C-alpha cells in the first residue's frame, strides 16, 4: 500500500493544490492521467459538475465536444454504482463503442480504474486514473491498486467538496416533514398507502396526503419518481 498521499490531500486549500495532490498520487500509483469530479444534484435543475484533470490539452478539447459522452460506459457505471470499474478496450468494443476507445487511446487513455462515492445531500465524487500501458498481469497487484485508489478517494472527496464545490450555487433541498420522509421510506419498501398508514399509526387517507405532499415538494409527478428523487438527493436512504 502506498505510504503518504492519503492524508496530505486533506491539506489542499486551492484548486491548484488539490490538482497537484491528485496528480502526485496518480503517478505514484503508476498512472499518467487523472480526472477528479465533484457533482452536486439539484432536485429541480440539472446537476452541477466541477472537475480537475491533467489531460493533454488536445484530448481535453476533443473529449468535451463528443456527443456520445453520456453513453461512456465508465461514466455510466460510476453514475449507477460505487463499486470500482477496471476498464480497457473490451469495455468499449463490447458496447459498440470501439471508435471512441480508439480516439482516446491515441492520447494515452487505453486502460484505467474509476470509481464514485455517492454521498448524502445529492453530492458525489468521481475519480478515474488512466494509463497507456496494460495493467499488471498479477491480480494481486491490480487489487492493491484498486484498494489504494479507494482509500485515496475517501480522503480526496473531503477536499474536493470543500475546495471545488463552494464555487457552485447552494443546493436548496425541499423541507419534508418527518412524516413525509417516513411515508416515502416505506413507499420505497413497496408498501401501499394502507400499509404505510398501519405502520405509522395513521389513516390511509393521511398516509396518502403525506405521500402526495412529498411528491409535490420534490417536483415529481408520482410517488415512484418522488422516491427516486429523494434517494438521489440524499433525503432518504
mmCIF file of C-alpha atoms in Angstrom:
data_model
loop_
_atom_site.group_PDB
_atom_site.id
_atom_site.type_symbol
_atom_site.label_atom_id
_atom_site.label_comp_id
_atom_site.label_asym_id
_atom_site.label_seq_id
_atom_site.Cartn_x
_atom_site.Cartn_y
_atom_site.Cartn_z
ATOM 1 C CA UNK A 1 0.000 0.000 0.000
ATOM 2 C CA UNK A 2 1.235 3.480 -0.820
ATOM 3 C CA UNK A 3 2.659 5.407 2.085
ATOM 4 C CA UNK A 4 1.728 9.080 2.300
ATOM 5 C CA UNK A 5 -0.533 10.912 -0.075
ATOM 6 C CA UNK A 6 -3.718 9.650 1.503
ATOM 7 C CA UNK A 7 -3.900 12.366 4.137
ATOM 8 C CA UNK A 8 -1.824 15.126 2.542
ATOM 9 C CA UNK A 9 -4.661 15.809 0.080
ATOM 10 C CA UNK A 10 -6.710 16.985 3.069
ATOM 11 C CA UNK A 11 -4.375 19.972 3.371
ATOM 12 C CA UNK A 12 -5.230 21.321 -0.100
ATOM 13 C CA UNK A 13 -6.654 24.824 0.120
ATOM 14 C CA UNK A 14 -6.964 25.761 -3.552
ATOM 15 C CA UNK A 15 -7.972 24.094 -6.801
ATOM 16 C CA UNK A 16 -4.331 24.089 -7.907
ATOM 17 C CA UNK A 17 -3.116 22.452 -4.683
ATOM 18 C CA UNK A 18 -5.859 19.849 -4.909
ATOM 19 C CA UNK A 19 -4.941 19.000 -8.509
ATOM 20 C CA UNK A 20 -1.255 18.736 -7.588
ATOM 21 C CA UNK A 21 -2.064 16.263 -4.792
ATOM 22 C CA UNK A 22 -4.306 14.183 -7.039
ATOM 23 C CA UNK A 23 -1.771 14.074 -9.887
ATOM 24 C CA UNK A 24 1.047 13.198 -7.483
ATOM 25 C CA UNK A 25 -0.906 10.283 -6.050
ATOM 26 C CA UNK A 26 -1.911 9.104 -9.534
ATOM 27 C CA UNK A 27 1.683 8.980 -10.728
ATOM 28 C CA UNK A 28 2.843 7.129 -7.604
ATOM 29 C CA UNK A 29 0.088 4.612 -8.269
ATOM 30 C CA UNK A 30 1.505 4.009 -11.741
ATOM 31 C CA UNK A 31 -0.877 6.009 -13.947
ATOM 32 C CA UNK A 32 -0.308 9.054 -16.124
ATOM 33 C CA UNK A 33 -3.616 10.913 -16.184
ATOM 34 C CA UNK A 34 -6.449 11.512 -13.742
ATOM 35 C CA UNK A 35 -9.845 13.164 -13.632
ATOM 36 C CA UNK A 36 -11.496 14.084 -10.329
ATOM 37 C CA UNK A 37 -15.041 15.435 -10.367
ATOM 38 C CA UNK A 38 -17.319 16.888 -7.702
ATOM 39 C CA UNK A 39 -21.032 16.696 -8.505
ATOM 40 C CA UNK A 40 -23.960 18.399 -6.787
ATOM 41 C CA UNK A 41 -27.510 17.343 -7.654
ATOM 42 C CA UNK A 42 -30.432 19.776 -7.675
ATOM 43 C CA UNK A 43 -33.924 18.448 -7.232
ATOM 44 C CA UNK A 44 -35.453 20.804 -9.823
ATOM 45 C CA UNK A 45 -32.485 21.565 -12.064
ATOM 46 C CA UNK A 46 -29.545 19.977 -13.845
ATOM 47 C CA UNK A 47 -26.688 18.698 -11.705
ATOM 48 C CA UNK A 48 -23.556 20.837 -11.406
ATOM 49 C CA UNK A 49 -20.125 19.399 -12.225
ATOM 50 C CA UNK A 50 -16.705 20.765 -11.295
ATOM 51 C CA UNK A 51 -13.695 18.761 -12.350
ATOM 52 C CA UNK A 52 -9.914 18.902 -12.418
ATOM 53 C CA UNK A 53 -7.615 16.817 -14.585
ATOM 54 C CA UNK A 54 -4.197 16.719 -16.204
ATOM 55 C CA UNK A 55 -5.471 15.586 -19.607
ATOM 56 C CA UNK A 56 -3.472 16.638 -22.684
ATOM 57 C CA UNK A 57 -4.974 19.914 -23.969
ATOM 58 C CA UNK A 58 -5.795 18.385 -27.366
ATOM 59 C CA UNK A 59 -7.692 15.492 -25.775
ATOM 60 C CA UNK A 60 -9.500 17.778 -23.334
ATOM 61 C CA UNK A 61 -10.881 19.907 -26.147
ATOM 62 C CA UNK A 62 -11.867 16.858 -28.171
ATOM 63 C CA UNK A 63 -13.446 14.922 -25.314
ATOM 64 C CA UNK A 64 -15.609 17.863 -24.274
ATOM 65 C CA UNK A 65 -17.083 18.026 -27.783
ATOM 66 C CA UNK A 66 -18.037 14.351 -28.035
ATOM 67 C CA UNK A 67 -21.782 13.942 -28.489
ATOM 68 C CA UNK A 68 -21.765 10.403 -27.078
ATOM 69 C CA UNK A 69 -20.236 11.473 -23.762
ATOM 70 C CA UNK A 70 -23.411 10.497 -21.917
ATOM 71 C CA UNK A 71 -23.020 6.954 -23.232
ATOM 72 C CA UNK A 72 -19.475 6.461 -21.966
ATOM 73 C CA UNK A 73 -19.583 3.066 -20.208
ATOM 74 C CA UNK A 74 -17.134 4.058 -17.469
ATOM 75 C CA UNK A 75 -19.046 7.226 -16.593
ATOM 76 C CA UNK A 76 -22.365 5.397 -16.691
ATOM 77 C CA UNK A 77 -21.068 2.662 -14.386
ATOM 78 C CA UNK A 78 -19.845 5.224 -11.861
ATOM 79 C CA UNK A 79 -23.140 7.077 -12.071
ATOM 80 C CA UNK A 80 -25.036 3.954 -11.003
ATOM 81 C CA UNK A 81 -22.653 2.235 -8.586
ATOM 82 C CA UNK A 82 -19.915 2.712 -6.004
ATOM 83 C CA UNK A 83 -18.076 -0.474 -6.996
ATOM 84 C CA UNK A 84 -14.833 0.393 -8.845
ATOM 85 C CA UNK A 85 -14.582 -0.455 -12.524
ATOM 86 C CA UNK A 86 -11.411 -1.670 -14.218
ATOM 87 C CA UNK A 87 -11.776 -0.828 -17.886
ATOM 88 C CA UNK A 88 -9.936 -1.455 -21.132
ATOM 89 C CA UNK A 89 -10.653 -1.743 -24.849
ATOM 90 C CA UNK A 90 -13.125 -4.591 -24.318
ATOM 91 C CA UNK A 91 -15.277 -2.329 -22.131
ATOM 92 C CA UNK A 92 -15.949 -0.137 -25.164
ATOM 93 C CA UNK A 93 -15.943 -2.620 -28.044
ATOM 94 C CA UNK A 94 -18.429 -4.825 -26.211
ATOM 95 C CA UNK A 95 -20.920 -1.952 -26.422
ATOM 96 C CA UNK A 96 -20.132 -0.989 -29.996
ATOM 97 C CA UNK A 97 -18.028 1.996 -28.912
ATOM 98 C CA UNK A 98 -14.719 0.858 -30.390
ATOM 99 C CA UNK A 99 -14.147 4.129 -32.299
ATOM 100 C CA UNK A 100 -14.441 6.101 -29.060
ATOM 101 C CA UNK A 101 -11.795 3.944 -27.384
ATOM 102 C CA UNK A 102 -9.503 4.248 -30.419
ATOM 103 C CA UNK A 103 -9.822 8.033 -30.289
ATOM 104 C CA UNK A 104 -8.920 8.293 -26.599
ATOM 105 C CA UNK A 105 -6.201 5.624 -26.905
ATOM 106 C CA UNK A 106 -4.257 7.975 -29.179
ATOM 107 C CA UNK A 107 -3.865 10.251 -26.153
ATOM 108 C CA UNK A 108 -2.851 7.503 -23.705
ATOM 109 C CA UNK A 109 -6.300 6.534 -22.412
ATOM 110 C CA UNK A 110 -6.076 2.783 -23.045
ATOM 111 C CA UNK A 111 -6.989 1.329 -19.665
ATOM 112 C CA UNK A 112 -7.714 2.522 -16.151
ATOM 113 C CA UNK A 113 -9.614 2.326 -12.900
ATOM 114 C CA UNK A 114 -12.527 4.543 -11.918
ATOM 115 C CA UNK A 115 -14.925 4.802 -9.009
ATOM 116 C CA UNK A 116 -17.523 7.102 -7.495
ATOM 117 C CA UNK A 117 -18.551 7.933 -3.947
ATOM 118 C CA UNK A 118 -22.257 8.773 -3.611
ATOM 119 C CA UNK A 119 -22.737 10.956 -0.559
ATOM 120 C CA UNK A 120 -25.737 12.406 1.318
ATOM 121 C CA UNK A 121 -27.497 15.580 0.160
ATOM 122 C CA UNK A 122 -27.052 14.752 -3.515
ATOM 123 C CA UNK A 123 -23.279 15.111 -3.579
ATOM 124 C CA UNK A 124 -20.929 12.795 -5.433
ATOM 125 C CA UNK A 125 -17.207 12.402 -6.027
ATOM 126 C CA UNK A 126 -15.741 10.666 -9.058
ATOM 127 C CA UNK A 127 -12.104 9.801 -9.695
ATOM 128 C CA UNK A 128 -10.593 7.934 -12.610
ATOM 129 C CA UNK A 129 -6.934 7.146 -13.306
ATOM 130 C CA UNK A 130 -5.697 6.141 -16.758
ATOM 131 C CA UNK A 131 -2.586 4.858 -18.491
ATOM 132 C CA UNK A 132 -1.203 3.891 -21.882
ATOM 133 C CA UNK A 133 0.231 0.520 -20.809
ATOM 134 C CA UNK A 134 -1.795 -2.561 -19.778
ATOM 135 C CA UNK A 135 -2.369 -3.149 -16.078
ATOM 136 C CA UNK A 136 -0.023 -5.595 -14.322
ATOM 137 C CA UNK A 137 -0.774 -9.283 -15.041
ATOM 138 C CA UNK A 138 -0.814 -10.005 -11.311
ATOM 139 C CA UNK A 139 -4.360 -9.870 -9.957
ATOM 140 C CA UNK A 140 -2.919 -9.159 -6.506
ATOM 141 C CA UNK A 141 -1.138 -6.084 -7.830
ATOM 142 C CA UNK A 142 -4.285 -4.802 -9.535
ATOM 143 C CA UNK A 143 -6.282 -5.423 -6.366
ATOM 144 C CA UNK A 144 -3.745 -3.341 -4.440
ATOM 145 C CA UNK A 145 -4.101 -0.521 -6.964
ATOM 146 C CA UNK A 146 -7.880 -0.549 -6.596
ATOM 147 C CA UNK A 147 -7.651 -0.574 -2.795
ATOM 148 C CA UNK A 148 -5.200 2.334 -2.798
ATOM 149 C CA UNK A 149 -7.443 4.341 -5.116
ATOM 150 C CA UNK A 150 -10.472 3.672 -2.929
ATOM 151 C CA UNK A 151 -8.646 4.789 0.198
ATOM 152 C CA UNK A 152 -7.342 7.901 -1.523
ATOM 153 C CA UNK A 153 -10.831 8.740 -2.823
ATOM 154 C CA UNK A 154 -12.239 8.705 0.700
ATOM 155 C CA UNK A 155 -9.743 11.388 1.684
ATOM 156 C CA UNK A 156 -9.850 13.321 -1.600
ATOM 157 C CA UNK A 157 -13.641 13.708 -1.647
ATOM 158 C CA UNK A 158 -13.488 15.782 1.524
ATOM 159 C CA UNK A 159 -11.093 18.262 -0.072
ATOM 160 C CA UNK A 160 -12.895 18.186 -3.430
ATOM 161 C CA UNK A 161 -16.233 19.141 -1.914
ATOM 162 C CA UNK A 162 -14.577 21.794 0.240
ATOM 163 C CA UNK A 163 -12.318 23.322 -2.428
ATOM 164 C CA UNK A 164 -14.332 22.850 -5.624
ATOM 165 C CA UNK A 165 -17.968 22.933 -4.551
ATOM 166 C CA UNK A 166 -18.033 26.421 -2.934
ATOM 167 C CA UNK A 167 -17.919 27.809 -6.464
ATOM 168 C CA UNK A 168 -21.267 26.133 -7.145
ATOM 169 C CA UNK A 169 -24.672 27.563 -6.263
ATOM 170 C CA UNK A 170 -26.024 26.412 -2.922
ATOM 171 C CA UNK A 171 -28.312 23.416 -3.152
ATOM 172 C CA UNK A 172 -31.836 24.106 -1.928
ATOM 173 C CA UNK A 173 -33.472 20.911 -0.735
ATOM 174 C CA UNK A 174 -37.210 20.770 -0.057
ATOM 175 C CA UNK A 175 -38.253 20.767 3.594
ATOM 176 C CA UNK A 176 -40.069 17.466 4.034
ATOM 177 C CA UNK A 177 -41.680 16.748 7.389
ATOM 178 C CA UNK A 178 -40.656 13.647 9.371
ATOM 179 C CA UNK A 179 -43.993 12.003 8.474
ATOM 180 C CA UNK A 180 -43.483 12.740 4.779
ATOM 181 C CA UNK A 181 -39.995 11.252 4.900
ATOM 182 C CA UNK A 182 -41.232 8.159 6.744
ATOM 183 C CA UNK A 183 -44.026 7.725 4.220
ATOM 184 C CA UNK A 184 -41.512 7.868 1.376
ATOM 185 C CA UNK A 185 -39.203 5.402 3.106
ATOM 186 C CA UNK A 186 -41.976 2.835 3.480
ATOM 187 C CA UNK A 187 -43.144 3.504 -0.083
ATOM 188 C CA UNK A 188 -39.595 2.728 -1.158
ATOM 189 C CA UNK A 189 -40.023 -0.653 0.559
ATOM 190 C CA UNK A 190 -43.037 -1.347 -1.623
ATOM 191 C CA UNK A 191 -45.721 -0.607 0.961
ATOM 192 C CA UNK A 192 -49.142 0.652 -0.114
ATOM 193 C CA UNK A 193 -50.680 3.742 1.448
ATOM 194 C CA UNK A 194 -52.888 1.467 3.571
ATOM 195 C CA UNK A 195 -49.817 -0.412 4.835
ATOM 196 C CA UNK A 196 -47.916 2.823 5.459
ATOM 197 C CA UNK A 197 -50.857 4.067 7.498
ATOM 198 C CA UNK A 198 -50.878 0.903 9.636
ATOM 199 C CA UNK A 199 -47.128 1.086 10.208
ATOM 200 C CA UNK A 200 -47.193 4.758 11.208
ATOM 201 C CA UNK A 201 -50.450 4.521 13.146
ATOM 202 C CA UNK A 202 -52.309 6.928 10.889
ATOM 203 C CA UNK A 203 -55.217 6.568 8.490
ATOM 204 C CA UNK A 204 -54.752 5.526 4.876
ATOM 205 C CA UNK A 205 -56.054 8.931 3.819
ATOM 206 C CA UNK A 206 -53.449 10.725 5.942
ATOM 207 C CA UNK A 207 -50.710 8.483 4.551
ATOM 208 C CA UNK A 208 -51.807 9.379 1.028
ATOM 209 C CA UNK A 209 -51.728 13.066 1.989
ATOM 210 C CA UNK A 210 -48.138 12.781 3.274
ATOM 211 C CA UNK A 211 -47.009 10.969 0.133
ATOM 212 C CA UNK A 212 -48.741 13.469 -2.136
ATOM 213 C CA UNK A 213 -47.242 16.412 -0.244
ATOM 214 C CA UNK A 214 -43.750 14.917 -0.529
ATOM 215 C CA UNK A 215 -44.274 14.253 -4.225
ATOM 216 C CA UNK A 216 -45.358 17.847 -4.812
ATOM 217 C CA UNK A 217 -42.450 19.330 -2.819
ATOM 218 C CA UNK A 218 -39.978 17.257 -4.817
ATOM 219 C CA UNK A 219 -41.485 18.450 -8.089
ATOM 220 C CA UNK A 220 -42.427 14.924 -9.152
ATOM 221 C CA UNK A 221 -45.476 13.537 -10.923
ATOM 222 C CA UNK A 222 -45.939 10.348 -8.888
ATOM 223 C CA UNK A 223 -44.767 8.649 -5.703
ATOM 224 C CA UNK A 224 -42.295 6.376 -7.502
ATOM 225 C CA UNK A 225 -40.499 9.315 -9.068
ATOM 226 C CA UNK A 226 -40.555 11.050 -5.678
ATOM 227 C CA UNK A 227 -38.839 8.078 -4.014
ATOM 228 C CA UNK A 228 -36.119 8.051 -6.669
ATOM 229 C CA UNK A 229 -35.597 11.815 -6.360
ATOM 230 C CA UNK A 230 -35.436 11.634 -2.556
ATOM 231 C CA UNK A 231 -32.863 8.845 -2.799
ATOM 232 C CA UNK A 232 -30.781 10.748 -5.339
ATOM 233 C CA UNK A 233 -30.547 13.923 -3.265
ATOM 234 C CA UNK A 234 -29.926 12.041 -0.020
ATOM 235 C CA UNK A 235 -33.186 12.794 1.774
ATOM 236 C CA UNK A 236 -33.787 9.081 2.369
ATOM 237 C CA UNK A 237 -31.543 6.033 2.256
#
